[in-house]
PDB file of C-alpha atoms in Angstrom:
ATOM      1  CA  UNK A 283      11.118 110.628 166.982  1.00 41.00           C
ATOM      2  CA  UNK A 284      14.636 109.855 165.851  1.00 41.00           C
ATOM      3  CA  UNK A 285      13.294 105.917 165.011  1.00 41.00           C
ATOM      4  CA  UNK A 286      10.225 107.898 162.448  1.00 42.00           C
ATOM      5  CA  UNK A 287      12.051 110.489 161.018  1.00 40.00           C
ATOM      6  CA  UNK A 288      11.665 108.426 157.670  1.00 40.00           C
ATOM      7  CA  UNK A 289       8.335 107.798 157.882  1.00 42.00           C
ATOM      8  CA  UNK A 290       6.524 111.107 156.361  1.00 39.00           C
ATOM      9  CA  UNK A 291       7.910 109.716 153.154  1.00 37.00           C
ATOM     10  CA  UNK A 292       5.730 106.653 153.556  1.00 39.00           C
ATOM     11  CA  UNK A 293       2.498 107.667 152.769  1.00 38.00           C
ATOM     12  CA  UNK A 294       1.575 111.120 151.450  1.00 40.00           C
ATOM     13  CA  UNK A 295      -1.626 110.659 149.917  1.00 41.00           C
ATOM     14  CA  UNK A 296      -5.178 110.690 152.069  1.00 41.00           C
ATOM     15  CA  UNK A 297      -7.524 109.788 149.596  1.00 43.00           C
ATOM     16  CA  UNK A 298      -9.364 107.242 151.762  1.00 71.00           C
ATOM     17  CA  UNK A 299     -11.825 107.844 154.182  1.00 91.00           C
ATOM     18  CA  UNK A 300     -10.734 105.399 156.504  1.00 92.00           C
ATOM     19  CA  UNK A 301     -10.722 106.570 160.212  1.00 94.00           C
ATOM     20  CA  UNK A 302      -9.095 104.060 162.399  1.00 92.00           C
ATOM     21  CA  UNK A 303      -9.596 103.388 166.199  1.00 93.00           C
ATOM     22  CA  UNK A 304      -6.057 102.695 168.269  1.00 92.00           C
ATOM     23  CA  UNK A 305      -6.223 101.038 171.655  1.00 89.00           C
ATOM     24  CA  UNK A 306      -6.868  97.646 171.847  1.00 82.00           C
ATOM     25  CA  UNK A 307      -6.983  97.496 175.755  1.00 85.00           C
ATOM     26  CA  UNK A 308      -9.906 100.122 175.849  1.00 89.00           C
ATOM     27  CA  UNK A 309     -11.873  98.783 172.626  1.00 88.00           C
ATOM     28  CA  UNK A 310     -11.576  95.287 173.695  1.00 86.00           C
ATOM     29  CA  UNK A 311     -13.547  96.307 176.907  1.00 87.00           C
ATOM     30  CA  UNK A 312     -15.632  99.077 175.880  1.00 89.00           C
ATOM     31  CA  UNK A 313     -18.670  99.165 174.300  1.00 91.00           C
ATOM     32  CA  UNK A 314     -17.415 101.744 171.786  1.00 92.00           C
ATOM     33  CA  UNK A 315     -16.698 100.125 169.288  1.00 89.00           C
ATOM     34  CA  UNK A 316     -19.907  99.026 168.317  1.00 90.00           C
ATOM     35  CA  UNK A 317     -21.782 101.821 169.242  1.00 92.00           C
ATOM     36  CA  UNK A 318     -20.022 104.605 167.607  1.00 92.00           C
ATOM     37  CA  UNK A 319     -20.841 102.416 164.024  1.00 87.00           C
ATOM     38  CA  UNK A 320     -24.268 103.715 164.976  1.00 91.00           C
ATOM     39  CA  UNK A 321     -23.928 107.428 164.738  1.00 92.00           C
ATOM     40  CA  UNK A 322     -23.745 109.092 161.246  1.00 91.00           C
ATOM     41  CA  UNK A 323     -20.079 109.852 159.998  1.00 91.00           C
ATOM     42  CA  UNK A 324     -19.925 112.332 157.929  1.00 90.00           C
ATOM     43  CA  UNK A 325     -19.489 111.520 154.032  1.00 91.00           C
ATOM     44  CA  UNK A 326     -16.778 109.717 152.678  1.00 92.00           C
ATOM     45  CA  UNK A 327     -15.665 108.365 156.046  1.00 94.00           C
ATOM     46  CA  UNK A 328     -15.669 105.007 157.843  1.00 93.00           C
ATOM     47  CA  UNK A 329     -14.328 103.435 161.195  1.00 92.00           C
ATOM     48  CA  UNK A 330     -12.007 100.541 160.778  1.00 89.00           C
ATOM     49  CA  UNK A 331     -10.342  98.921 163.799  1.00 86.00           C
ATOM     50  CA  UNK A 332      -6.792  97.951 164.044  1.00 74.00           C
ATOM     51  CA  UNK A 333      -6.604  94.218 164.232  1.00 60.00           C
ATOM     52  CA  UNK A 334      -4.129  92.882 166.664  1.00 60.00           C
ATOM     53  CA  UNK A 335      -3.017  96.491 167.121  1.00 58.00           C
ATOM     54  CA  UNK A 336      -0.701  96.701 163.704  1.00 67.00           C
ATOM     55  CA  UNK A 337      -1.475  98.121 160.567  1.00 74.00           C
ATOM     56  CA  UNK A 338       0.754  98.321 157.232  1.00 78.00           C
ATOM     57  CA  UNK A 339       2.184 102.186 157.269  1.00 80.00           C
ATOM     58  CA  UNK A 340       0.919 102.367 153.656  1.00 81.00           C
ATOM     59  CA  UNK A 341      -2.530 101.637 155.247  1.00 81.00           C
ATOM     60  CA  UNK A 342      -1.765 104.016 158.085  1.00 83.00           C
ATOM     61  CA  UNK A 343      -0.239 106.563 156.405  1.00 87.00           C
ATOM     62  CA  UNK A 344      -3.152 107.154 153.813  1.00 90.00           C
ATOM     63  CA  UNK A 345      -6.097 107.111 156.492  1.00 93.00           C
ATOM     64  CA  UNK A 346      -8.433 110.389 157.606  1.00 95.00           C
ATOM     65  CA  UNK A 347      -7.760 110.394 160.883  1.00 96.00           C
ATOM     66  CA  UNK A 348      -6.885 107.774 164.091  1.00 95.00           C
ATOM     67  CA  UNK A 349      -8.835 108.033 166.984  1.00 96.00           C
ATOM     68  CA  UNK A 350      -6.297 106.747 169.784  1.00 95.00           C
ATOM     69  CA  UNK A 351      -7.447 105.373 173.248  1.00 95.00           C
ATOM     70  CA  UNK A 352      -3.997 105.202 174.855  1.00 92.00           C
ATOM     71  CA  UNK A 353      -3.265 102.390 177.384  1.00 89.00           C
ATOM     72  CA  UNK A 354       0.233 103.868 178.498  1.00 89.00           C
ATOM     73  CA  UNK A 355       1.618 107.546 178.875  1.00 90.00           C
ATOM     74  CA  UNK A 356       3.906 107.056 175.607  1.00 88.00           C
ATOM     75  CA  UNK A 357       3.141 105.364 172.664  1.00 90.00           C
ATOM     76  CA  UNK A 358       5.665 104.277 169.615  1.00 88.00           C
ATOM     77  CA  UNK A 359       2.383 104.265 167.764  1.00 89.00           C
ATOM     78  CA  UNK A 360       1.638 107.790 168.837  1.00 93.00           C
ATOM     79  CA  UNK A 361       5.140 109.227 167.041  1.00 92.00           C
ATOM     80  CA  UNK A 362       4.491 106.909 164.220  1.00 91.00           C
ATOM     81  CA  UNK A 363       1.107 108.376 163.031  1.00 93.00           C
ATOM     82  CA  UNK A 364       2.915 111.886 164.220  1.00 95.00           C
ATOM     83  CA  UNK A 365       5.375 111.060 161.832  1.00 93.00           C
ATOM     84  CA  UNK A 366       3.219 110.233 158.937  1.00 93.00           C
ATOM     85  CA  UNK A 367       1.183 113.339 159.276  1.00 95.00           C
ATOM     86  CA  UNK A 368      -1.479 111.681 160.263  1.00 95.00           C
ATOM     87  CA  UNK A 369      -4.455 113.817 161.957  1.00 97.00           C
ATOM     88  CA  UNK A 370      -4.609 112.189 165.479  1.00 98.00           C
ATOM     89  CA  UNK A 371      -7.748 112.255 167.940  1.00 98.00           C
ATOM     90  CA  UNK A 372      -7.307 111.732 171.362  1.00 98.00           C
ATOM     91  CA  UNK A 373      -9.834 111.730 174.588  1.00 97.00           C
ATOM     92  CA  UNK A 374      -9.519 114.807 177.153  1.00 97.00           C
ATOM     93  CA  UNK A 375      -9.035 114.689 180.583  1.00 96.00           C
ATOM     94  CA  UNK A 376     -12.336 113.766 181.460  1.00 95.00           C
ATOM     95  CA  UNK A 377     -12.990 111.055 179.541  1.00 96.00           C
ATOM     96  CA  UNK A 378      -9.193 109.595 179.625  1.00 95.00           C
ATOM     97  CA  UNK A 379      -9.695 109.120 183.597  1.00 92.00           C
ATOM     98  CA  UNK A 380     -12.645 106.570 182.818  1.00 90.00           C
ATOM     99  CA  UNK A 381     -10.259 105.093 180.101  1.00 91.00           C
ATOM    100  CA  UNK A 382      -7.644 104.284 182.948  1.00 88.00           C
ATOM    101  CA  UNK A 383     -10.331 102.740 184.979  1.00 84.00           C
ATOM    102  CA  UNK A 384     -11.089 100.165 182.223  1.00 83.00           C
ATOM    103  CA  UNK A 385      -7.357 100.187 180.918  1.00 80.00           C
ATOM    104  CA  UNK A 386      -5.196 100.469 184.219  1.00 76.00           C
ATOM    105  CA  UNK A 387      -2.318 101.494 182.332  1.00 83.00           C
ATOM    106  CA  UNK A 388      -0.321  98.650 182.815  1.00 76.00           C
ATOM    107  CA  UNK A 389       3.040 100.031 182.179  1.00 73.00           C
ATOM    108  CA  UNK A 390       2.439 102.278 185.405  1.00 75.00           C
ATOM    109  CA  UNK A 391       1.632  99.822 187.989  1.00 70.00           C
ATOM    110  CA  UNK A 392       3.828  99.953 191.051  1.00 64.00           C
ATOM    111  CA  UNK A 393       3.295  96.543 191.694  1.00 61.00           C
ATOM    112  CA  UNK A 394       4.703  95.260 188.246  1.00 62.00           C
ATOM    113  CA  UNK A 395       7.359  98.057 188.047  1.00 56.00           C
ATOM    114  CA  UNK A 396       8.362  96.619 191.710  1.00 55.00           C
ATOM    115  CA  UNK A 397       8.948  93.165 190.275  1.00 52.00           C
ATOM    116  CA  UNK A 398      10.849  94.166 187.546  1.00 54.00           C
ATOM    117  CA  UNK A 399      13.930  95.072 189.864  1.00 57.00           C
ATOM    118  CA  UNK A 400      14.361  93.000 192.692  1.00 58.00           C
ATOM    119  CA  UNK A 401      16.278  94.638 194.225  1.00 58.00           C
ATOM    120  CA  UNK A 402      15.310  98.646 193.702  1.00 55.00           C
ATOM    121  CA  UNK A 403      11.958  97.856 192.351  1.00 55.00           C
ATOM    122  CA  UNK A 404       9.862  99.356 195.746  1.00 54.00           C
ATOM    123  CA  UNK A 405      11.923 102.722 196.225  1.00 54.00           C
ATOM    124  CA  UNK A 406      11.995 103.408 192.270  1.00 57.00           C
ATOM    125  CA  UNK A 407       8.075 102.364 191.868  1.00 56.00           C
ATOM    126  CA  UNK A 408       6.980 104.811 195.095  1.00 58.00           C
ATOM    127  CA  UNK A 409       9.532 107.585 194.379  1.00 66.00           C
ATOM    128  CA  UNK A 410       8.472 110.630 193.898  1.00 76.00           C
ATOM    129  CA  UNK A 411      11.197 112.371 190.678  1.00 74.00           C
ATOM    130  CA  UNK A 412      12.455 116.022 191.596  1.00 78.00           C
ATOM    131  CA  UNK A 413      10.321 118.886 190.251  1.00 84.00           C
ATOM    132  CA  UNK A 414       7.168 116.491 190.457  1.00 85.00           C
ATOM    133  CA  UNK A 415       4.359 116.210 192.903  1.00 86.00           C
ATOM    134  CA  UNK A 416       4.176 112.570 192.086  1.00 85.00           C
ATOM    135  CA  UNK A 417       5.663 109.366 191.163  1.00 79.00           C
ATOM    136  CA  UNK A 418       4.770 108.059 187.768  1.00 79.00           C
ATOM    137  CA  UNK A 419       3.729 105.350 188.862  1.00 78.00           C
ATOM    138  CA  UNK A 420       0.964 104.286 191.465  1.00 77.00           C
ATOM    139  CA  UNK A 421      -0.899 100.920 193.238  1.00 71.00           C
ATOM    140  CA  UNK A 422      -3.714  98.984 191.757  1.00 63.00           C
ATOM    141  CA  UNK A 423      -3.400  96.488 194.458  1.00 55.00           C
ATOM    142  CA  UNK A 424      -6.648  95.905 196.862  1.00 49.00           C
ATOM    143  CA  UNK A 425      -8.939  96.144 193.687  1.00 48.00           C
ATOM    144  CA  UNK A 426      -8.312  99.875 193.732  1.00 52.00           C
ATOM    145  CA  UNK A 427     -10.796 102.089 191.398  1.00 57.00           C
ATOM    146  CA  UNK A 428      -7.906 103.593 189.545  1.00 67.00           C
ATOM    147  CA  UNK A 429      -5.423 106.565 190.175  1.00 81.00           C
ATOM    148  CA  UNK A 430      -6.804 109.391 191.691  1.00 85.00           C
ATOM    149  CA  UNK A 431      -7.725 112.221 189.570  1.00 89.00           C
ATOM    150  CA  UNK A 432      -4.563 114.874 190.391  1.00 91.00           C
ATOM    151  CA  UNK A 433      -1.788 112.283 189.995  1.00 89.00           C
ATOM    152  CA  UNK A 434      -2.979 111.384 186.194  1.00 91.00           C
ATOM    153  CA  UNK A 435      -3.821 114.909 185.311  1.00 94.00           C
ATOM    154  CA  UNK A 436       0.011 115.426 186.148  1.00 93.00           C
ATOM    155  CA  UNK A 437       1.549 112.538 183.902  1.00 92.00           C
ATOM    156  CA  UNK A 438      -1.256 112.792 181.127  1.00 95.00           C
ATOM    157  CA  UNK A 439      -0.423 116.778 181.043  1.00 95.00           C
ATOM    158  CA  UNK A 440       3.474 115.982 180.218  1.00 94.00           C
ATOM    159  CA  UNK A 441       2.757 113.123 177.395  1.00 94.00           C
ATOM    160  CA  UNK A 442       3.123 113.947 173.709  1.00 94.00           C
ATOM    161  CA  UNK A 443      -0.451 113.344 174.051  1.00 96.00           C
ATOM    162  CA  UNK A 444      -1.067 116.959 174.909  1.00 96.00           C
ATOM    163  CA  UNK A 445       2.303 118.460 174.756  1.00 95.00           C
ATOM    164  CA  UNK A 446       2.526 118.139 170.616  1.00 96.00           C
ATOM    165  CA  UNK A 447       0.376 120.304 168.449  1.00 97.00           C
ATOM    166  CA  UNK A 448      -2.265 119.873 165.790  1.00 97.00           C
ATOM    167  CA  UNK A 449      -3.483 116.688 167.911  1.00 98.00           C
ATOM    168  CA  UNK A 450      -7.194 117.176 169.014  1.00 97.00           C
ATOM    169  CA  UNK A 451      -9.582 116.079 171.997  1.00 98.00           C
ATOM    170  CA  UNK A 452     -12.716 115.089 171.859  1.00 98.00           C
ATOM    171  CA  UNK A 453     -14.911 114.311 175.052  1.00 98.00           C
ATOM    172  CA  UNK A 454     -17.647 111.899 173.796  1.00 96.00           C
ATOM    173  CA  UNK A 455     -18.833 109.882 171.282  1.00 95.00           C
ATOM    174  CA  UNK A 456     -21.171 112.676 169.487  1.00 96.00           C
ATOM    175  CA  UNK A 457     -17.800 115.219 170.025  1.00 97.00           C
ATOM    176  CA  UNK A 458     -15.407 112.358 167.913  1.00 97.00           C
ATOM    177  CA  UNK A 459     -18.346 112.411 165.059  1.00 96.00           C
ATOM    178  CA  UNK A 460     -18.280 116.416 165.500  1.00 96.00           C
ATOM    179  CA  UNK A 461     -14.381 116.606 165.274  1.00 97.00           C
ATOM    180  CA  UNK A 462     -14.276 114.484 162.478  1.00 96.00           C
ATOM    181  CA  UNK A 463     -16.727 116.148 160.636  1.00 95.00           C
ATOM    182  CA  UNK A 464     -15.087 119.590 160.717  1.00 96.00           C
ATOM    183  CA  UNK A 465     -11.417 118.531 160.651  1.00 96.00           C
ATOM    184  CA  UNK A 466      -9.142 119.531 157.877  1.00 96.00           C
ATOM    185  CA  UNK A 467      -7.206 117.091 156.986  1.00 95.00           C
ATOM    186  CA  UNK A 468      -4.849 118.509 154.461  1.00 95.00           C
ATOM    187  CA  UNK A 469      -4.277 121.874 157.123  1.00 97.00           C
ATOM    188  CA  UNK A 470      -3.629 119.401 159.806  1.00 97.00           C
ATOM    189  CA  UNK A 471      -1.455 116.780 158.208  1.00 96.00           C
ATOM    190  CA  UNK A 472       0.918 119.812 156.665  1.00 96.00           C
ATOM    191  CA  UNK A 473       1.336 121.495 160.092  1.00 97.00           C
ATOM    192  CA  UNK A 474       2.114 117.810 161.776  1.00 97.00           C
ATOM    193  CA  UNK A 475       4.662 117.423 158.719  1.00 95.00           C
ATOM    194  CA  UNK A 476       6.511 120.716 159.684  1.00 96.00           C
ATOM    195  CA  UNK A 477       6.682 120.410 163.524  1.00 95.00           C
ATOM    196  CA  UNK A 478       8.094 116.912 163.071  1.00 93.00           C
ATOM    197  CA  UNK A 479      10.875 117.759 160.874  1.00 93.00           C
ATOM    198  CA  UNK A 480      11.447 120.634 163.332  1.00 94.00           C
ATOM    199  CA  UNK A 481      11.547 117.885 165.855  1.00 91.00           C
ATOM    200  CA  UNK A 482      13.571 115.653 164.214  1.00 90.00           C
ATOM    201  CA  UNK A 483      16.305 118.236 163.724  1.00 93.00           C
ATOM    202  CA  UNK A 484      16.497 119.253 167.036  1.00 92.00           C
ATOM    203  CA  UNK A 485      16.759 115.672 168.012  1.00 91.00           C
ATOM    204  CA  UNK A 486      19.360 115.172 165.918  1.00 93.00           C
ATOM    205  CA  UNK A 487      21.452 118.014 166.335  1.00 94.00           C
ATOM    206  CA  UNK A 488      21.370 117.143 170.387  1.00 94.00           C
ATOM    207  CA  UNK A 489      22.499 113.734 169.309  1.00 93.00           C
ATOM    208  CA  UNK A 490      25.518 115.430 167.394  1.00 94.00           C
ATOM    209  CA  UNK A 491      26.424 117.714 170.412  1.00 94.00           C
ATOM    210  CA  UNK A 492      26.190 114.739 172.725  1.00 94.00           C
ATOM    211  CA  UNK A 493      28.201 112.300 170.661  1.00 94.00           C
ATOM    212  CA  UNK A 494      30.740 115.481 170.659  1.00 93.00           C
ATOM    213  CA  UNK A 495      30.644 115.900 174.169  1.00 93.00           C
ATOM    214  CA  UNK A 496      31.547 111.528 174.226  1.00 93.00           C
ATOM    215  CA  UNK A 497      34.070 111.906 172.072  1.00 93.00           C
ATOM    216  CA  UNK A 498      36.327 114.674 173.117  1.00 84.00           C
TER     217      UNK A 498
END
């Protein structure tokens, strides 16, 4: 949060209708897409996909809503739009665990975190970290249908994903429409604005304490 603290600033307004779909892993394989431009949005609003995954935080910051599809347990793009006070959509449980299985979360495959340190890489990729039931990362080696269900309700229960507020789930296609429909955008984006500036000033006043703590 300390690299968007200066991004509320950006983009204020939300005038447009524009709801955007985040997660190019999941959207490049999934029929979504395509079929959710078949349901009835309600007035005013329309889908627009991120292309290449970037957007101008003008663009961003003026939009409904963003419908993420996350490929990874943390997301700069997730604080950004947090930061903006943008209203943020995510999948729940459920439907995030079919995500995986079309996504593997690349940044938590054993295999890749193994290569990454040649000489640590296998104890640090199968370690399990104190006060958890399991390692953050696991195999997709053997053509392996995905993580099972316990070890990524752990990890997906401790992301900003579902540890901020004012971010909502949705379960299906029909639910996003729903969600969308009833969300209030103006309640929502003021709430996000005040729990990130709480955020940021906790962040940096443990900054301050630590540099204190460096320094003495």
């Amino acid at each position: 949060f300390l690299l968007t603290m200066g991004l509320g600033c950006v983009a204020a307004g939300h005038g447009a209708g524009d709801v955007w779909l985040h997660g190019r892993l999941f959207l490049h394989r999934s029929p979504w897409p395509h079929m959710l431009r078949h349901f009835a949005l309600p007035p005013g609003l329309q889908l627009r996909q991120l292309s290449g995954g970037t957007a101008p935080y003008a663009a961003l910051g003026s939009a409904f809503a963003v419908a993420m599809f996350p490929h990874a347990f943390e997301l700069l793009a997730f604080m950004e739009l947090y930061a903006l006070a943008v209203p943020i959509l995510v999948p729940d449980l459920p439907l995030m665990l079919k995500i995986e299985r079309l996504t593997t979360f690349p940044a938590a495959s054993a295999e890749l975190f193994s290569m990454r340190d040649a000489v640590f890489g296998d104890e640090l990729a199968g370690g399990t970290p104190p006060g958890h039931a399991y390692a953050p990362y696991w195999a997709h080696r053997d053509g392996a249908m995905g993580v099972p269900a316990a070890h990524f309700e752990h990890w997906w229960g401790l992301s900003y994903f579902t540890l901020l507020p004012h971010v909502s789930e949705f379960a299906s296609m029909p639910d996003l429409v729903a969600r969308l429909g009833a969300l209030d955008r103006r309640a929502v984006a003021s709430a996000m604005r005040r729990e990130h500036a709480d955020l940021a000033q906790a962040s940096v006043a443990a900054m301050v304490e630590t540099l204190r703590e460096l320094l003495a």
